[in-house]
Coordinates of C-alpha atoms and ligand atoms in Angstrom, one line a residue:
Chain A
X1 CA 229.9 -17.8 39.4
X2 CA 228.2 -14.6 40.6
X3 CA 229.6 -11.1 40.4
X4 CA 227.4 -9.5 43.0
X5 CA 229.0 -10.0 46.4
X6 CA 226.6 -10.0 49.4
X7 CA 227.9 -7.3 51.7
X8 CA 229.5 -8.6 54.9
X9 CA 227.1 -8.3 57.9
X10 CA 227.7 -5.3 60.0
X11 CA 230.2 -5.9 62.8
X12 CA 228.7 -6.3 66.2
X13 CA 228.4 -3.0 68.1
X14 CA 229.8 -4.8 71.2
X15 CA 233.5 -5.5 71.2
X16 CA 234.8 -9.0 72.1
X17 CA 236.7 -7.5 75.1
X18 CA 233.6 -6.0 76.6
X19 CA 233.7 -7.5 80.1
X20 CA 230.3 -9.1 79.8
X21 CA 231.2 -10.8 76.5
X22 CA 234.5 -12.0 77.9
X23 CA 232.7 -13.7 80.8
X24 CA 230.3 -15.3 78.3
X25 CA 233.1 -16.7 76.2
X26 CA 235.0 -17.9 79.2
X27 CA 231.8 -19.9 80.2
X28 CA 231.7 -21.4 76.7
X29 CA 235.3 -22.5 76.9
X30 CA 234.8 -23.9 80.4
X31 CA 231.9 -25.9 79.1
X32 CA 233.9 -27.2 76.2
X33 CA 236.6 -28.3 78.6
X34 CA 234.1 -30.1 80.9
X35 CA 232.4 -31.9 77.9
X36 CA 235.8 -33.1 76.5
X37 CA 236.6 -34.3 80.0
X38 CA 233.2 -35.9 80.3
X39 CA 232.6 -34.1 83.6
X40 CA 228.8 -34.2 83.1
X41 CA 227.7 -33.4 86.7
X42 CA 229.8 -30.2 86.6
X43 CA 228.6 -29.5 83.1
X44 CA 224.9 -29.7 84.1
X45 CA 225.5 -27.2 86.8
X46 CA 226.3 -24.6 84.2
X47 CA 222.7 -24.6 82.9
X48 CA 219.9 -22.5 84.4
X49 CA 216.8 -24.4 85.4
X50 CA 214.8 -22.9 82.5
X51 CA 217.6 -23.6 79.9
X52 CA 217.2 -25.6 76.8
X53 CA 219.9 -27.5 75.0
X54 CA 219.1 -28.4 71.4
X55 CA 220.7 -30.2 68.4
X56 CA 218.2 -29.7 65.6
X57 CA 217.9 -31.7 62.4
X58 CA 216.7 -28.6 60.5
X59 CA 219.6 -26.2 60.4
X60 CA 217.7 -23.0 60.4
X61 CA 214.9 -24.0 62.9
X62 CA 214.1 -21.6 65.7
X63 CA 211.0 -23.1 67.2
X64 CA 211.8 -26.7 68.2
X65 CA 208.6 -27.9 69.8
X66 CA 206.9 -29.2 66.7
X67 CA 209.8 -30.6 64.8
X68 CA 212.0 -33.7 65.3
X69 CA 215.4 -32.9 66.9
X70 CA 218.4 -35.0 67.7
X71 CA 218.4 -33.5 71.2
X72 CA 215.8 -31.3 72.8
X73 CA 216.6 -31.2 76.5
X74 CA 214.9 -29.2 79.2
X75 CA 216.1 -29.6 82.8
X76 CA 214.4 -32.9 83.3
X77 CA 215.9 -34.5 80.2
X78 CA 219.3 -33.0 81.0
X79 CA 219.3 -34.6 84.4
X80 CA 218.3 -38.0 83.0
X81 CA 221.0 -37.6 80.3
X82 CA 223.7 -37.0 82.9
X83 CA 222.5 -40.0 84.8
X84 CA 222.7 -42.0 81.6
X85 CA 226.2 -40.8 80.8
X86 CA 227.6 -41.3 84.3
X87 CA 225.9 -44.4 85.8
X88 CA 227.8 -46.9 83.8
X89 CA 224.9 -48.9 82.3
X90 CA 225.0 -47.2 78.9
X91 CA 227.4 -49.2 76.8
X92 CA 227.8 -46.3 74.3
X93 CA 228.8 -43.9 77.1
X94 CA 231.1 -46.3 78.9
X95 CA 233.0 -46.8 75.6
X96 CA 232.5 -43.3 74.3
X97 CA 235.0 -41.7 71.8
X98 CA 237.7 -39.4 73.1
X99 CA 236.8 -35.9 72.0
X100 CA 238.7 -32.6 71.5
X101 CA 236.7 -29.5 70.5
X102 CA 237.5 -26.0 69.5
X103 CA 235.0 -23.2 69.9
X104 CA 235.9 -20.0 68.1
X105 CA 234.8 -17.4 65.5
X106 CA 232.7 -15.7 68.1
X107 CA 230.1 -13.2 67.0
X108 CA 228.2 -11.2 69.6
X109 CA 224.6 -11.3 68.5
X110 CA 223.2 -9.4 71.5
X111 CA 224.0 -7.9 74.8
X112 CA 221.1 -6.8 77.0
X113 CA 221.4 -6.1 80.7
X114 CA 222.8 -9.3 82.0
X115 CA 222.2 -11.5 79.0
X116 CA 224.8 -12.1 76.3
X117 CA 224.1 -13.9 73.1
X118 CA 226.8 -15.3 71.0
X119 CA 227.3 -17.3 67.8
X120 CA 230.4 -19.4 67.3
X121 CA 231.9 -22.2 65.3
X122 CA 232.6 -25.5 66.9
X123 CA 234.8 -28.2 65.4
X124 CA 234.9 -31.4 67.4
X125 CA 237.1 -34.4 66.6
X126 CA 236.0 -37.7 68.1
X127 CA 238.4 -40.6 68.1
X128 CA 237.2 -44.2 68.7
X129 CA 238.7 -47.5 67.6
X130 CA 241.0 -46.3 64.9
X131 CA 238.5 -43.8 63.4
X132 CA 238.3 -40.0 63.6
X133 CA 234.8 -38.6 63.2
X134 CA 234.3 -34.9 62.6
X135 CA 231.4 -33.0 64.1
X136 CA 231.3 -29.4 62.8
X137 CA 228.6 -26.9 63.4
X138 CA 227.5 -23.4 64.3
X139 CA 226.5 -22.9 67.9
X140 CA 224.1 -20.3 69.3
X141 CA 224.5 -19.5 73.0
X142 CA 222.5 -17.3 75.3
X143 CA 224.2 -16.7 78.7
X144 CA 222.7 -15.1 81.8
X145 CA 225.3 -13.4 83.8
X146 CA 225.1 -13.8 87.6
X147 CA 226.4 -11.7 90.5
X148 CA 229.8 -13.1 89.8
X149 CA 231.5 -15.4 87.3
X150 CA 230.6 -18.5 89.3
X151 CA 226.9 -17.7 88.8
X152 CA 227.0 -17.3 85.0
X153 CA 224.6 -19.8 83.4
X154 CA 223.6 -21.0 80.0
X155 CA 219.9 -20.4 79.2
X156 CA 220.1 -21.7 75.6
X157 CA 222.5 -23.6 73.5
X158 CA 221.7 -24.7 70.0
X159 CA 224.2 -26.8 68.0
X160 CA 223.5 -26.6 64.2
X161 CA 225.6 -29.3 62.6
X162 CA 226.8 -28.8 59.1
X163 CA 225.4 -32.3 58.4
X164 CA 222.4 -31.9 60.6
X165 CA 220.0 -33.5 58.1
X166 CA 222.4 -36.2 57.0
X167 CA 223.4 -39.5 58.6
X168 CA 225.8 -38.9 61.5
X169 CA 227.3 -41.7 63.6
X170 CA 225.5 -42.5 66.9
X171 CA 227.3 -40.7 69.7
X172 CA 228.2 -41.7 73.3
X173 CA 229.1 -38.1 74.2
X174 CA 227.6 -34.6 74.0
X175 CA 228.3 -31.8 71.6
Chain B
X1 CA 222.7 -81.1 54.0
X2 CA 224.7 -79.6 56.8
X3 CA 228.3 -78.7 56.2
X4 CA 230.7 -78.6 59.2
X5 CA 232.6 -75.3 58.7
X6 CA 236.3 -75.2 59.4
X7 CA 238.9 -72.5 59.0
X8 CA 240.0 -74.4 55.8
X9 CA 236.6 -74.6 54.1
X10 CA 234.7 -71.5 55.3
X11 CA 235.7 -69.4 52.3
X12 CA 234.9 -72.1 49.8
X13 CA 231.3 -72.9 50.8
X14 CA 228.6 -71.5 48.6
X15 CA 226.9 -68.4 50.2
X16 CA 223.5 -70.2 50.6
X17 CA 225.2 -73.0 52.6
X18 CA 226.5 -70.5 55.2
X19 CA 223.0 -70.3 56.6
X20 CA 221.7 -73.3 58.5
X21 CA 218.5 -73.6 60.5
X22 CA 220.0 -72.6 63.8
X23 CA 223.2 -70.9 62.9
X24 CA 224.8 -68.5 60.4
X25 CA 228.5 -68.3 59.4
X26 CA 230.1 -65.0 60.4
X27 CA 231.4 -64.7 56.9
X28 CA 227.9 -63.4 55.8
X29 CA 228.8 -60.2 57.6
X30 CA 232.3 -59.8 56.3
X31 CA 232.7 -61.1 52.8
X32 CA 232.5 -58.3 50.2
X33 CA 231.6 -60.8 47.4
X34 CA 228.6 -62.0 49.4
X35 CA 227.5 -58.3 49.8
X36 CA 227.7 -57.8 46.0
X37 CA 225.6 -60.9 45.5
X38 CA 223.1 -59.7 48.0
X39 CA 222.7 -56.4 46.2
X40 CA 221.6 -58.4 43.1
X41 CA 219.8 -61.4 44.5
X42 CA 218.0 -59.6 47.3
X43 CA 217.9 -55.8 46.9
X44 CA 217.3 -56.0 43.1
X45 CA 215.0 -59.0 43.3
X46 CA 212.3 -58.2 45.9
X47 CA 210.1 -55.4 47.2
X48 CA 212.1 -52.6 48.9
X49 CA 210.3 -50.0 51.0
X50 CA 210.8 -46.5 49.7
X51 CA 208.3 -44.1 51.3
X52 CA 205.2 -43.6 53.4
X53 CA 202.3 -42.0 51.6
X54 CA 202.3 -38.9 53.8
X55 CA 205.9 -38.1 52.6
X56 CA 204.3 -37.3 49.2
X57 CA 201.4 -35.2 50.4
X58 CA 200.4 -33.6 47.0
X59 CA 201.0 -33.8 43.3
X60 CA 204.6 -32.7 42.6
X61 CA 205.8 -34.0 46.0
X62 CA 209.0 -36.1 45.8
X63 CA 211.4 -37.9 48.1
X64 CA 214.9 -39.1 47.0
X65 CA 216.1 -42.4 48.5
X66 CA 217.6 -45.7 47.5
X67 CA 216.7 -49.2 46.3
X68 CA 219.7 -51.1 47.4
X69 CA 222.5 -49.0 46.0
X70 CA 220.4 -47.4 43.3
X71 CA 219.5 -43.8 44.0
X72 CA 215.8 -43.2 43.2
X73 CA 213.3 -40.5 43.3
X74 CA 209.8 -41.3 44.5
X75 CA 207.4 -38.8 43.0
X76 CA 203.7 -38.1 42.9
X77 CA 202.4 -37.0 39.5
X78 CA 199.6 -34.6 38.6
X79 CA 197.1 -37.5 38.7
X80 CA 198.3 -38.6 42.1
X81 CA 200.1 -41.7 40.8
X82 CA 203.3 -42.5 42.6
X83 CA 206.4 -43.4 40.6
X84 CA 209.8 -44.7 41.6
X85 CA 212.5 -43.4 39.1
X86 CA 216.2 -44.1 39.0
X87 CA 217.9 -40.8 39.8
X88 CA 220.1 -41.0 36.8
X89 CA 219.9 -38.8 33.7
X90 CA 219.5 -40.8 30.4
X91 CA 222.0 -38.6 28.7
X92 CA 225.3 -39.1 30.4
X93 CA 224.2 -40.3 33.8
X94 CA 224.1 -37.3 36.1
X95 CA 221.8 -37.4 39.1
X96 CA 218.8 -35.2 38.4
X97 CA 217.7 -34.5 41.9
X98 CA 219.9 -34.0 45.0
X99 CA 217.2 -32.8 47.4
X100 CA 215.9 -35.2 50.0
X101 CA 212.3 -34.0 49.8
X102 CA 210.4 -31.3 48.1
X103 CA 208.0 -30.2 45.4
X104 CA 208.7 -29.9 41.7
X105 CA 207.0 -29.8 38.4
X106 CA 209.6 -32.3 37.1
X107 CA 213.3 -32.8 37.1
X108 CA 215.8 -31.0 34.9
X109 CA 219.3 -32.4 34.7
X110 CA 221.8 -29.7 35.7
X111 CA 224.4 -30.8 33.2
X112 CA 222.9 -30.4 29.8
X113 CA 219.3 -29.6 30.9
X114 CA 217.4 -32.7 29.6
X115 CA 214.1 -32.4 31.5
X116 CA 211.8 -35.1 32.8
X117 CA 208.2 -35.1 34.0
X118 CA 207.1 -36.3 37.4
X119 CA 206.4 -39.7 35.8
X120 CA 210.0 -39.8 34.4
X121 CA 209.1 -39.2 30.8
X122 CA 211.7 -37.2 28.8
X123 CA 210.0 -33.9 28.0
X124 CA 212.6 -31.6 26.6
X125 CA 216.1 -31.6 25.1
X126 CA 218.0 -28.3 24.5
X127 CA 219.2 -27.8 20.9
X128 CA 217.4 -30.9 19.7
X129 CA 218.5 -30.8 16.1
X130 CA 221.6 -32.8 16.9
X131 CA 219.4 -35.7 17.7
X132 CA 217.5 -35.7 14.4
X133 CA 217.7 -39.1 12.9
X134 CA 219.6 -40.3 15.9
X135 CA 217.2 -40.8 18.8
X136 CA 213.6 -40.0 19.7
X137 CA 212.5 -38.9 23.1
X138 CA 210.3 -42.0 23.3
X139 CA 211.9 -44.6 25.6
X140 CA 214.5 -42.2 26.9
X141 CA 212.8 -41.3 30.2
X142 CA 214.2 -42.0 33.6
X143 CA 214.2 -45.7 34.3
X144 CA 211.0 -46.6 36.2
X145 CA 210.6 -49.2 38.9
X146 CA 207.5 -51.2 39.6
X147 CA 205.8 -49.4 42.5
X148 CA 203.0 -50.7 44.7
X149 CA 201.7 -49.8 48.1
X150 CA 199.8 -51.3 51.0
X151 CA 198.4 -49.4 54.0
X152 CA 200.3 -46.3 53.0
X153 CA 203.6 -48.1 52.8
X154 CA 205.1 -47.6 49.3
X155 CA 207.5 -50.3 47.9
X156 CA 209.4 -50.5 44.7
X157 CA 211.3 -53.2 42.9
X158 CA 213.7 -53.6 40.0
X159 CA 212.3 -57.1 39.4
X160 CA 209.6 -57.0 36.8
X161 CA 208.6 -60.7 37.2
X162 CA 208.1 -61.1 40.9
X163 CA 204.8 -61.5 42.7
X164 CA 202.5 -58.5 43.5
X165 CA 203.4 -56.6 46.7
X166 CA 200.3 -57.9 48.5
X167 CA 201.3 -61.5 47.9
X168 CA 204.8 -60.8 49.1
X169 CA 203.4 -59.2 52.3
X170 CA 200.9 -62.0 52.8
X171 CA 200.0 -62.3 56.5
X172 CA 202.0 -59.1 57.2
X173 CA 199.0 -57.1 55.9
X174 CA 196.9 -57.8 59.1
X175 CA 199.8 -56.4 61.2
X176 CA 200.3 -53.3 59.0
X177 CA 196.6 -52.6 59.5
X178 CA 197.0 -52.9 63.2
X179 CA 200.2 -50.8 63.3
X180 CA 198.4 -47.9 61.6
X181 CA 195.8 -47.9 64.4
X182 CA 198.2 -45.8 66.5
X183 CA 196.8 -42.8 64.7
X184 CA 194.1 -43.1 67.3
X185 CA 191.3 -42.8 64.7
X186 CA 193.3 -40.5 62.4
X187 CA 195.6 -41.6 59.5
X188 CA 199.3 -41.7 60.1
X189 CA 201.8 -39.1 58.9
X190 CA 205.6 -38.9 59.0
X191 CA 206.8 -36.2 61.5
X192 CA 210.5 -36.3 60.9
X193 CA 213.4 -38.6 60.2
X194 CA 216.6 -39.4 62.2
X195 CA 219.5 -40.7 60.1
X196 CA 222.7 -42.3 61.4
X197 CA 225.2 -44.8 60.2
X198 CA 227.1 -47.7 61.8
X199 CA 230.1 -49.6 60.8
X200 CA 228.5 -53.0 60.3
X201 CA 226.7 -55.3 58.0
X202 CA 223.0 -54.5 57.2
X203 CA 221.9 -58.0 58.5
X204 CA 223.0 -57.1 62.0
X205 CA 220.3 -54.4 62.0
X206 CA 217.8 -56.7 60.4
X207 CA 218.3 -59.1 63.3
X208 CA 218.1 -56.4 65.9
X209 CA 214.5 -55.4 65.3
X210 CA 213.5 -58.9 66.1
X211 CA 215.9 -59.3 69.0
X212 CA 213.9 -59.1 72.2
X213 CA 216.7 -60.8 74.1
X214 CA 219.0 -57.7 74.1
X215 CA 216.5 -55.2 75.4
X216 CA 216.9 -55.2 79.2
X217 CA 220.7 -55.5 78.8
X218 CA 221.4 -52.9 76.2
X219 CA 218.6 -50.6 77.1
X220 CA 219.1 -50.5 80.8
X221 CA 220.0 -46.9 80.8
X222 CA 216.8 -46.0 78.9
X223 CA 214.7 -48.2 81.2
X224 CA 216.1 -46.3 84.2
X225 CA 215.0 -43.0 82.7
X226 CA 211.4 -43.7 82.0
X227 CA 208.4 -43.7 84.3
X228 CA 207.3 -46.9 86.1
X229 CA 204.3 -47.5 83.8
X230 CA 206.5 -47.3 80.7
X231 CA 209.1 -49.6 82.2
X232 CA 206.4 -52.0 83.2
X233 CA 205.0 -52.0 79.7
X234 CA 208.4 -53.1 78.5
X235 CA 208.8 -55.9 81.0
X236 CA 208.2 -58.5 78.3
X237 CA 211.1 -60.7 79.2
X238 CA 209.1 -62.8 81.6
X239 CA 205.7 -62.5 80.0
X240 CA 204.7 -65.8 78.4
X241 CA 202.2 -63.9 76.2
X242 CA 205.0 -61.9 74.6
X243 CA 205.8 -64.0 71.5
X244 CA 207.4 -63.8 68.1
X245 CA 205.7 -65.1 65.0
X246 CA 207.3 -66.1 61.7
X247 CA 205.0 -64.6 59.1
X248 CA 206.6 -66.1 56.0
X249 CA 208.8 -64.6 53.2
X250 CA 211.4 -63.6 55.8
X251 CA 209.0 -61.4 57.8
X252 CA 208.2 -61.6 61.5
X253 CA 206.4 -59.9 64.3
X254 CA 207.5 -59.7 67.9
X255 CA 204.7 -58.8 70.3
X256 CA 206.5 -57.0 73.2
X257 CA 203.3 -55.6 74.7
X258 CA 200.6 -58.1 73.7
X259 CA 197.8 -56.0 75.3
X260 CA 198.7 -53.3 72.8
X261 CA 198.8 -55.5 69.7
X262 CA 195.4 -54.3 68.6
X263 CA 194.9 -50.8 70.0
X264 CA 191.1 -51.0 69.4
X265 CA 191.0 -53.6 72.2
X266 CA 190.6 -51.5 75.3
X267 CA 188.5 -52.5 78.3
X268 CA 189.2 -49.2 79.9
X269 CA 191.1 -50.6 82.9
X270 CA 194.6 -49.8 81.9
X271 CA 195.7 -46.5 83.6
X272 CA 197.2 -43.8 81.4
X273 CA 200.7 -42.7 82.2
X274 CA 200.6 -39.8 84.7
X275 CA 203.1 -38.0 82.6
X276 CA 200.4 -37.4 80.0
X277 CA 197.9 -36.0 82.4
X278 CA 198.4 -32.4 81.2
X279 CA 197.9 -33.6 77.6
X280 CA 194.7 -35.4 78.6
X281 CA 193.4 -32.2 80.1
X282 CA 194.2 -30.2 77.0
X283 CA 192.5 -32.8 74.7
X284 CA 189.5 -32.7 76.9
X285 CA 189.5 -28.9 76.5
X286 CA 189.3 -29.4 72.8
X287 CA 186.1 -31.4 73.3
X288 CA 187.4 -34.9 72.9
X289 CA 185.6 -37.6 74.9
X290 CA 187.4 -40.1 77.1
X291 CA 187.3 -42.9 74.5
X292 CA 188.9 -40.7 71.9
X293 CA 191.5 -39.4 74.4
X294 CA 192.4 -43.0 75.5
X295 CA 192.9 -44.0 71.9
X296 CA 195.4 -41.2 71.3
X297 CA 197.3 -41.5 74.6
X298 CA 197.4 -45.3 74.7
X299 CA 199.1 -45.1 71.3
X300 CA 201.8 -42.7 72.5
X301 CA 204.5 -45.4 72.5
X302 CA 203.0 -46.9 69.3
X303 CA 201.7 -50.4 69.0
X304 CA 202.9 -53.2 71.2
X305 CA 204.9 -54.9 68.5
X306 CA 207.9 -54.8 66.1
X307 CA 207.0 -55.9 62.6
X308 CA 210.2 -56.8 60.8
X309 CA 209.8 -56.8 57.0
X310 CA 212.5 -58.5 54.9
X311 CA 214.8 -56.9 53.8
X312 CA 214.8 -53.2 54.6
X313 CA 212.0 -51.9 56.8
X314 CA 210.4 -52.5 60.1
X315 CA 207.3 -51.0 61.7
X316 CA 208.7 -50.7 65.1
X317 CA 206.4 -49.7 68.0
X318 CA 206.0 -46.0 67.2
X319 CA 208.2 -45.5 64.2
X320 CA 209.5 -46.9 60.9
X321 CA 213.1 -48.1 60.9
X322 CA 214.7 -48.6 57.5
X323 CA 218.2 -49.8 56.6
X324 CA 220.3 -49.0 53.6
X325 CA 223.3 -51.2 52.9
X326 CA 226.3 -49.0 51.9
X327 CA 229.1 -51.7 51.8
X328 CA 229.7 -55.0 53.5
X329 CA 230.5 -53.2 56.7
X330 CA 228.6 -49.9 56.6
X331 CA 224.9 -49.3 56.9
X332 CA 222.7 -46.2 57.1
X333 CA 219.6 -46.4 59.4
X334 CA 216.6 -44.1 59.3
X335 CA 214.2 -43.8 62.3
X336 CA 211.1 -42.2 61.0
X337 CA 208.8 -40.6 63.6
X338 CA 205.1 -40.9 62.9
X339 CA 201.9 -39.6 64.4
X340 CA 198.3 -38.9 63.8
X341 CA 197.3 -36.6 60.9
X342 CA 194.1 -34.7 61.8
X343 CA 192.9 -31.3 63.0
X344 CA 196.0 -29.3 64.2
X345 CA 194.4 -28.3 67.5
X346 CA 194.3 -32.0 68.4
X347 CA 197.1 -33.8 66.7
X348 CA 199.7 -31.1 67.2
X349 CA 199.5 -31.6 71.0
X350 CA 199.7 -35.3 70.6
X351 CA 202.6 -35.2 68.1
X352 CA 204.6 -32.8 70.3
X353 CA 204.6 -35.5 72.9
X354 CA 205.3 -38.2 70.3
X355 CA 208.3 -36.2 69.0
X356 CA 209.7 -36.0 72.5
X357 CA 209.2 -39.7 73.1
X358 CA 211.0 -40.4 69.8
X359 CA 213.9 -38.1 70.6
X360 CA 214.3 -39.8 74.0
X361 CA 215.1 -43.2 72.5
X362 CA 215.8 -42.8 68.8
X363 CA 218.3 -40.6 67.0
X364 CA 222.0 -40.4 67.1
X365 CA 222.0 -39.0 70.7
X366 CA 218.9 -40.9 72.0
X367 CA 219.0 -43.0 75.1
X368 CA 218.6 -46.2 73.1
X369 CA 220.1 -46.0 69.6
X370 CA 223.8 -45.2 70.6
X371 CA 223.7 -48.3 72.8
X372 CA 222.3 -50.4 70.0
X373 CA 224.8 -49.1 67.6
X374 CA 227.6 -49.9 70.0
X375 CA 226.4 -53.5 70.1
X376 CA 226.1 -53.7 66.3
X377 CA 229.6 -52.2 65.8
X378 CA 231.0 -54.9 68.1
X379 CA 229.3 -57.7 66.3
X380 CA 231.0 -56.6 63.1
X381 CA 234.4 -56.3 64.8
X382 CA 234.1 -59.6 66.7
X383 CA 232.8 -61.5 63.6
X384 CA 236.2 -60.9 62.0
X385 CA 237.6 -63.4 64.4
X386 CA 237.5 -67.2 63.9
X387 CA 235.3 -67.1 60.8
X388 CA 234.5 -70.8 61.1
X389 CA 232.6 -70.1 64.4
X390 CA 228.9 -69.7 63.8
X391 CA 226.6 -66.8 64.8
X392 CA 223.9 -68.6 66.9
X393 CA 220.3 -68.0 66.1
X394 CA 219.0 -71.1 67.9
X395 CA 217.4 -69.6 71.0
X396 CA 214.0 -71.0 71.6
X397 CA 214.2 -73.5 68.7
X398 CA 212.9 -76.3 70.9
X399 CA 209.9 -74.3 72.2
X400 CA 208.8 -73.1 68.7
X401 CA 205.2 -74.1 68.0
X402 CA 202.7 -73.2 65.4
X403 CA 200.2 -70.5 66.4
X404 CA 196.5 -71.1 65.6
X405 CA 197.1 -69.1 62.4
X406 CA 199.9 -71.6 61.5
X407 CA 202.8 -69.1 62.2
X408 CA 205.9 -70.7 63.8
X409 CA 205.9 -69.0 67.2
X410 CA 208.1 -68.8 70.3
X411 CA 208.9 -66.4 73.1
X412 CA 209.7 -62.8 72.3
X413 CA 213.3 -63.3 73.6
X414 CA 213.7 -66.2 71.1
X415 CA 215.4 -66.0 67.7
X416 CA 212.4 -67.1 65.6
X417 CA 212.4 -63.8 63.7
X418 CA 216.0 -64.1 62.8
X419 CA 215.5 -67.7 61.7
X420 CA 212.7 -66.5 59.5
X421 CA 214.8 -63.8 57.9
X422 CA 217.8 -66.1 57.3
X423 CA 215.7 -68.9 55.9
X424 CA 214.4 -66.4 53.3
X425 CA 217.9 -65.1 52.7
X426 CA 219.1 -68.6 52.1
X427 CA 216.4 -69.2 49.6
X428 CA 217.1 -66.0 47.7
X429 CA 220.9 -66.5 47.7
X430 CA 220.8 -70.1 46.4
X431 CA 221.8 -70.6 42.8
X432 CA 218.5 -71.9 41.4
Ligands
FES501 S1 224.0 -35.7 31.8 FE1 221.9 -35.0 32.0 S2 221.6 -33.7 30.4 FE2 223.6 -34.4 30.1
FE2_502 FE1 217.7 -52.1 70.8

């Protein structure tokens, strides 16, 4: 098709085994485990009060205030969402799909003082009533490191689905 | 004539006979042959909603969508005229546009580069000498559908002989006029569109928009998450003023919040939700007076009714909901967020709130839609059992009375809207 190859982006200056980066990745994996187990109370506690969690419809959006998103949660919405997912009145949550997700292909997009930014690929398979649905996307994370691992918190998570602007199923779980 | 359905005869009865005044055979959700017939007798034979005016803001704007299963492009030409064109090259059939929305000078087929104008006319053919004496460009444009609009709602049809759109809408027009008042003095524009699919028949969704009965059950988790004023506004289950009208031609309107049916009616006594107090302050800072602010804030959740148009669109509180049948047991839904279109310093603030309200309920991860979708999925799965058993749409039949306007009317929790839609379905699906 084309004979000019775009040069590969420069590799991150920070190695993946940098202790700050390792802590950030461990937090991401911990979150993935909690979400697959639908441990939403514990999940919520991984987020800083000022954190936002977004699933946009426009894949390359950066500013989410003035556009429609699938999810745009601040602390208040996150808390209500967890109530919805755990109280037992939401029929979609009660009968939610079983999910298994893999988060990998980490790229360190920034390390400053105690804040680590990562980009990763997430592939989630959701199984419900004989059907496997695939949810694939890029995820941006920003993680604020605390005094120790237990105090590391997400300040931003943005899930950019490959089919963000197409028709997805309605979901009873979180990405 | 009423036919008693049995496991022996349910697959022999003519489609139109599967619908009776108060019940519908489950086979209408599950039979692929009925679906094929519906695509012809309904989706190719009546007015299908394709776009809102604001989705085509200027000459050259286009949106690709569907009329039944036909992919179409809705475009605005240089003179401002809107066209609905079948998205299929006249050469060998390739789709000429695969973008959902955008701006273009015309459409060039990527296969052999036949090019078409915004009005669908064939403009250019590469290496045209091979067509000398064989074909002229005249009459080889993209197939064009009749396109008409009312109140900013653009509809198209493959049927050249049916009534004008305004006659098809009839009494619905008054309600479209009222619905558009949620612009609070400004016109309405589309802010964004959620899309999702469910594994069920399109009529399950058509019913749902006029199903007040499910609301407090299915949407309990949403109700628990909103402030008291919003929850109170939605407490229509026991409000005798909350009614559904059959508007004819399969259309109906359910007034959940009757005091918001005409947003121009405001005696000033209704308190604004405390949640919007910061917005009120900012609007006041932009020089808006109290009346103008009340207009915008009282419209935050849209108008107080769901207007269900047969067969594929509803004007639902604060958004448009469209359905697209894919197959007998798969449907794509779009929830189109709308808001006022005016000076950015005013409408951007309002629309930011409206977007958050929309995200809260609608969308594939909203607090409402996944629960609705779960219900619809289950209807499809359950309807596969005992096909001779009817789907009941009889609720409130005995308390249905004509309104002063002559519309058959009953309580919002009744199934008047579904009966209206199915009566029209029956008429369109009958042989004559
Ligand atoms: S198929 Fe379109 S130009 Fe040939
Ligand atoms: Fe609903």
